[in-house]
Tab-separated table of C-alpha atoms and ligand atoms in Angstrom:
chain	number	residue	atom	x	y	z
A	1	UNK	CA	0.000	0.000	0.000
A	2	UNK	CA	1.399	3.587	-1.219
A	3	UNK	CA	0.654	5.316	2.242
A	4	UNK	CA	1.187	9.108	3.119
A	5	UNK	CA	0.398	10.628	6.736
A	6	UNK	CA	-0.482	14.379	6.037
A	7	UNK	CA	-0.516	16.968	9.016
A	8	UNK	CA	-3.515	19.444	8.689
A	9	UNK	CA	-2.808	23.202	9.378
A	10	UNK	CA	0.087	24.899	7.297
A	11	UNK	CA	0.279	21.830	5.487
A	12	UNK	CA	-3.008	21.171	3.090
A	13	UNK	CA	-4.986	24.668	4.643
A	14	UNK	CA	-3.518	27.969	6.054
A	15	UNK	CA	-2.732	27.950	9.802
A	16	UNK	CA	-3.058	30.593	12.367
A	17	UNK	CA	-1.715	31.817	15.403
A	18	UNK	CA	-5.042	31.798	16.471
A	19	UNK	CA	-6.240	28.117	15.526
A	20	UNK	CA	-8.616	27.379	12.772
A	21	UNK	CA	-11.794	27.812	14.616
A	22	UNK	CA	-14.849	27.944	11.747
A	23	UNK	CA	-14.933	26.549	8.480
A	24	UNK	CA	-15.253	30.337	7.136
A	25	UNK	CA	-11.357	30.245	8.813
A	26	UNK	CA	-10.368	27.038	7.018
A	27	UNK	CA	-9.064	27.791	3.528
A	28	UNK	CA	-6.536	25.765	1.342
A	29	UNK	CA	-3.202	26.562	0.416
A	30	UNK	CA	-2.746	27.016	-3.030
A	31	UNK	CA	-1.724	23.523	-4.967
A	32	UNK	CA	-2.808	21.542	-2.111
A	33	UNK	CA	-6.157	20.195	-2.888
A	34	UNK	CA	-4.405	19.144	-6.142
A	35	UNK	CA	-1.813	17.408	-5.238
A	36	UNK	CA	-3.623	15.463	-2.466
A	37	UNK	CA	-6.424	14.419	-5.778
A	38	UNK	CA	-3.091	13.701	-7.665
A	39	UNK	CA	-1.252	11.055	-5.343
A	40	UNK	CA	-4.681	9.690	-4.505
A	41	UNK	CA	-5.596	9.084	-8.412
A	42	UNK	CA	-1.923	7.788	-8.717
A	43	UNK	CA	-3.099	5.038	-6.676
A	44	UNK	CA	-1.860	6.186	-2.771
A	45	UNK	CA	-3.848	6.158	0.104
A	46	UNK	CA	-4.009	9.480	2.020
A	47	UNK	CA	-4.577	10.115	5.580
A	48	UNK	CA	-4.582	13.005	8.025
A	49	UNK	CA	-2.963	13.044	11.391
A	50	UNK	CA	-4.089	16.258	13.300
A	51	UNK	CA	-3.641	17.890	16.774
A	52	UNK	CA	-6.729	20.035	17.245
A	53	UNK	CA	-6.456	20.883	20.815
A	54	UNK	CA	-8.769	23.976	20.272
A	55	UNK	CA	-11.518	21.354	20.487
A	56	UNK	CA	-10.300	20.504	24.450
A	57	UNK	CA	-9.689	24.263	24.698
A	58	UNK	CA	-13.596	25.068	23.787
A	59	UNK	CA	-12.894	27.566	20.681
A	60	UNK	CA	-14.653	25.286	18.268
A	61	UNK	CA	-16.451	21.921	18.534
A	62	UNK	CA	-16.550	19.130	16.719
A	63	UNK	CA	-19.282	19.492	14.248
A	64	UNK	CA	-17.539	22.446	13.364
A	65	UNK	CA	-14.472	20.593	12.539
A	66	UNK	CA	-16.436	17.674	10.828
A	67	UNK	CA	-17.561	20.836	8.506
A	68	UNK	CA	-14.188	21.699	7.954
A	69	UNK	CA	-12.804	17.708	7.183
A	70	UNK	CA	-16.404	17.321	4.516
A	71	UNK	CA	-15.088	20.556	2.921
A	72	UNK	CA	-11.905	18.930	2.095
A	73	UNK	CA	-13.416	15.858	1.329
A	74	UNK	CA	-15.505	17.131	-1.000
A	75	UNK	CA	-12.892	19.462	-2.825
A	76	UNK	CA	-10.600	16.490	-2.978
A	77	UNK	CA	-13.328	14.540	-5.032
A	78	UNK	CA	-13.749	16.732	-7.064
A	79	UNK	CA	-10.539	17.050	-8.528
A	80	UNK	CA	-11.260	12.993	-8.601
A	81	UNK	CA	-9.147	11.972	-5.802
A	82	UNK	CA	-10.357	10.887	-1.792
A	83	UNK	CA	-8.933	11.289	1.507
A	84	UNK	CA	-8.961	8.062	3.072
A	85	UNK	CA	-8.570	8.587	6.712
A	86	UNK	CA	-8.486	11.597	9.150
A	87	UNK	CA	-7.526	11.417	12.517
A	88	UNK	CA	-7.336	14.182	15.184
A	89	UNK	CA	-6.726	14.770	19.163
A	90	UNK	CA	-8.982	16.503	20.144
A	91	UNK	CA	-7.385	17.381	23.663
A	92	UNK	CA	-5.788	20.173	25.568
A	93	UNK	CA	-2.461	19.935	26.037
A	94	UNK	CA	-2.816	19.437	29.687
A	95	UNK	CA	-5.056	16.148	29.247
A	96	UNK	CA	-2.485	13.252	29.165
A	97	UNK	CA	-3.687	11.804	26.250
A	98	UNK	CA	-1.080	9.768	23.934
A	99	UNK	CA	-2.639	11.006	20.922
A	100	UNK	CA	-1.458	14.778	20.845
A	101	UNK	CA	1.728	15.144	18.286
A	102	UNK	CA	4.678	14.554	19.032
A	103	UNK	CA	2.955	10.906	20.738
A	104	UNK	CA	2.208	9.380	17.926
A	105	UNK	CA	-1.402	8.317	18.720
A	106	UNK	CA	-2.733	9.248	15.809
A	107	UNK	CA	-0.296	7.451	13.922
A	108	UNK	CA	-1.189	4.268	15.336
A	109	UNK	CA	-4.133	4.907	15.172
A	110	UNK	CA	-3.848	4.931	11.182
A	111	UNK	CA	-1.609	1.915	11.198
A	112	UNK	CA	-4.339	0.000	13.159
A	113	UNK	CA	-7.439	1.143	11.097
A	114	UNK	CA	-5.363	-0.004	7.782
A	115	UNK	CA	-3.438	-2.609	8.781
A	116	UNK	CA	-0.656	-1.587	7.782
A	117	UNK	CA	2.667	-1.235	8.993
A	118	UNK	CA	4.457	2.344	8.834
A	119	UNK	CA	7.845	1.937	8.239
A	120	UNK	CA	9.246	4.324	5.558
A	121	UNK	CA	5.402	5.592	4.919
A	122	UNK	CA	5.930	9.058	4.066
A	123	UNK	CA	4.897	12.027	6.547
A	124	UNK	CA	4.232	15.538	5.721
A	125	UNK	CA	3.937	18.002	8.428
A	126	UNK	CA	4.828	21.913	8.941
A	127	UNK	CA	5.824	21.711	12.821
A	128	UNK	CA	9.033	19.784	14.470
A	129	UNK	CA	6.380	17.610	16.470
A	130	UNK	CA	4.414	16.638	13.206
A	131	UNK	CA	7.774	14.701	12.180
A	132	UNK	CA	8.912	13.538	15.594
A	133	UNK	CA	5.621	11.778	15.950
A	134	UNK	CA	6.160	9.892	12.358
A	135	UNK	CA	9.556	9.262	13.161
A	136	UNK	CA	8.802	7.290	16.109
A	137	UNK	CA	7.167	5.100	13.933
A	138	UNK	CA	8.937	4.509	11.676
A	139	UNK	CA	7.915	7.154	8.864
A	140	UNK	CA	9.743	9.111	6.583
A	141	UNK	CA	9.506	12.793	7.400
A	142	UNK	CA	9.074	15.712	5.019
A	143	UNK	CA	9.017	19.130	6.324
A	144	UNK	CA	7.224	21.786	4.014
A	145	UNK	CA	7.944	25.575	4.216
A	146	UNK	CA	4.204	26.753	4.716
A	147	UNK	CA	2.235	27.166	7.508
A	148	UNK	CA	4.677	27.114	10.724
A	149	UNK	CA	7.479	25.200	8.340
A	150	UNK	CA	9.487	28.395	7.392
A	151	UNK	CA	10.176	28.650	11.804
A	152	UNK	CA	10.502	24.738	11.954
A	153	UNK	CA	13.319	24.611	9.258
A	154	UNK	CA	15.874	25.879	11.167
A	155	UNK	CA	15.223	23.552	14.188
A	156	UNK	CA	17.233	20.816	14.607
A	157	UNK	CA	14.996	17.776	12.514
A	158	UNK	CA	14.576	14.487	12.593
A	159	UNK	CA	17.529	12.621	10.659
A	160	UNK	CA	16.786	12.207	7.211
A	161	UNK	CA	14.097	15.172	6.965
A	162	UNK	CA	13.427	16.378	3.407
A	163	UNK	CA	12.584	19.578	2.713
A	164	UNK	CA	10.871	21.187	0.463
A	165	UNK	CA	8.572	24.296	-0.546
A	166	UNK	CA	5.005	23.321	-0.148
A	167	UNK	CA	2.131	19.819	-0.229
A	168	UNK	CA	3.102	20.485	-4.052
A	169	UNK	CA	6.340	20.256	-4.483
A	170	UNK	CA	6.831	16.974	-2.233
A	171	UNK	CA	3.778	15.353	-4.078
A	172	UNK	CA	5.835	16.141	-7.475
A	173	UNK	CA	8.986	14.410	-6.460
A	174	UNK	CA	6.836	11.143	-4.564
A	175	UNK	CA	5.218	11.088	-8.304
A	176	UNK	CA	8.608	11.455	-10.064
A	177	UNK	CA	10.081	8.151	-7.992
B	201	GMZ	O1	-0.845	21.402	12.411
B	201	GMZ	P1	-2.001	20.549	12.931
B	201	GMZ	O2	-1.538	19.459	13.878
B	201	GMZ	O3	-2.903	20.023	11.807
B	201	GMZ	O4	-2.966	21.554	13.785
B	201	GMZ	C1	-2.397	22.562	14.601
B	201	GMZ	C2	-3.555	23.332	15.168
B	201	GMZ	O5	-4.384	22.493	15.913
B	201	GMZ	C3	-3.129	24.417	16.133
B	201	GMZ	O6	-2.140	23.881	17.000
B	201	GMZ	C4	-1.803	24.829	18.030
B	201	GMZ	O7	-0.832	24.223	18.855
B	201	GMZ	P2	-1.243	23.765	20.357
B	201	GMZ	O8	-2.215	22.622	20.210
B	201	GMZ	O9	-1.873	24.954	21.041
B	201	GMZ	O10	0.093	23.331	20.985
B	201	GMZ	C5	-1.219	26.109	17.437
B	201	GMZ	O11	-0.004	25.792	16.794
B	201	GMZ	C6	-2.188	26.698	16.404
B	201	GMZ	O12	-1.551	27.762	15.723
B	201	GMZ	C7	-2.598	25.652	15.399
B	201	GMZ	O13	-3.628	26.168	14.555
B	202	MG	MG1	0.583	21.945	11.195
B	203	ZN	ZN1	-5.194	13.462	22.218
């Protein structure tokens, strides 16, 4: 199975100091929509791995972020690809849970709903703790410039970490392997 683990905000939709709180606020960075329709119609399977601890922190609930995950969904399929899986912590930071990024919860999570192993799945995210929660998986990290990327660049990353501009730009050289 042709696997990829996508983080959320600053990676497929614009991020914000101030969290993502409506669906009015959730709004796609340019190319991504596309390339997550292109690597699903070239056959991968795409999932989402995303903290959302405004949720625990009461700023939005979660029919408002079930809103936000139909929109992109729906714009997905209609460039003819899908989004196979999304999974999200919902909690605070100060809840314990082993699901909030850098744990990587949510990545076993994924593992366990497909069956399938993650070792050397590739993982997409635009914070150090996006990556560090692949990583202890077993996943390939990719850090992308957008969103909080540009900050996280010049942290020190998990060995191996590929760079590169945007959701585009990585999705071009996965397609050129
Ligand atoms: O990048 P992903 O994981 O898809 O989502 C991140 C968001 O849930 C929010 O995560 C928050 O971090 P804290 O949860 O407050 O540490 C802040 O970084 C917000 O700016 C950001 O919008
Ligand atoms: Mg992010
Ligand atoms: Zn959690």
């Amino acid at each position: 199975m042709k696997l990829i683990i996508l983080d959320r905000d600053g990676v497929i939709n614009q991020d914000s100091d101030a969290y993502i709180k409506s669906l009015d606020e959730w709004i796609p960075l340019p190319g991504s929509i596309d390339a997550i329709a292109r690597l699903s119609k070239a056959g991968w399977t795409v999932a989402v791995a995303t903290n959302q601890s405004g949720i625990g922190r009461g700023y939005y609930d979660e029919a408002t972020l079930q809103a936000m995950h139909d929109r992109l969904r729906q714009l997905v399929a209609e460039q003819g690809g899908k989004v196979d899986l999304i999974r999200y912590c919902p909690h605070a930071p100060d809840a314990g849970c082993d699901c909030r990024k850098p744990l990587p919860g949510l990545f076993r999570q994924i593992a366990d709903d497909l069956g399938q192993p993650l070792d050397g799945v590739p993982t997409v995210g635009d914070s150090l703790r996006d990556l560090e929660a692949g990583c202890a998986v077993g996943c390939t990290p990719y850090l992308v410039r957008t969103g909080k990327g540009a900050n996280a660049e010049h942290k020190t990353l998990p060995a191996g970490t590929r760079v590169f501009d945007d959701l585009a730009a990585v999705v071009d050289h996965l397609l050129e392997a």
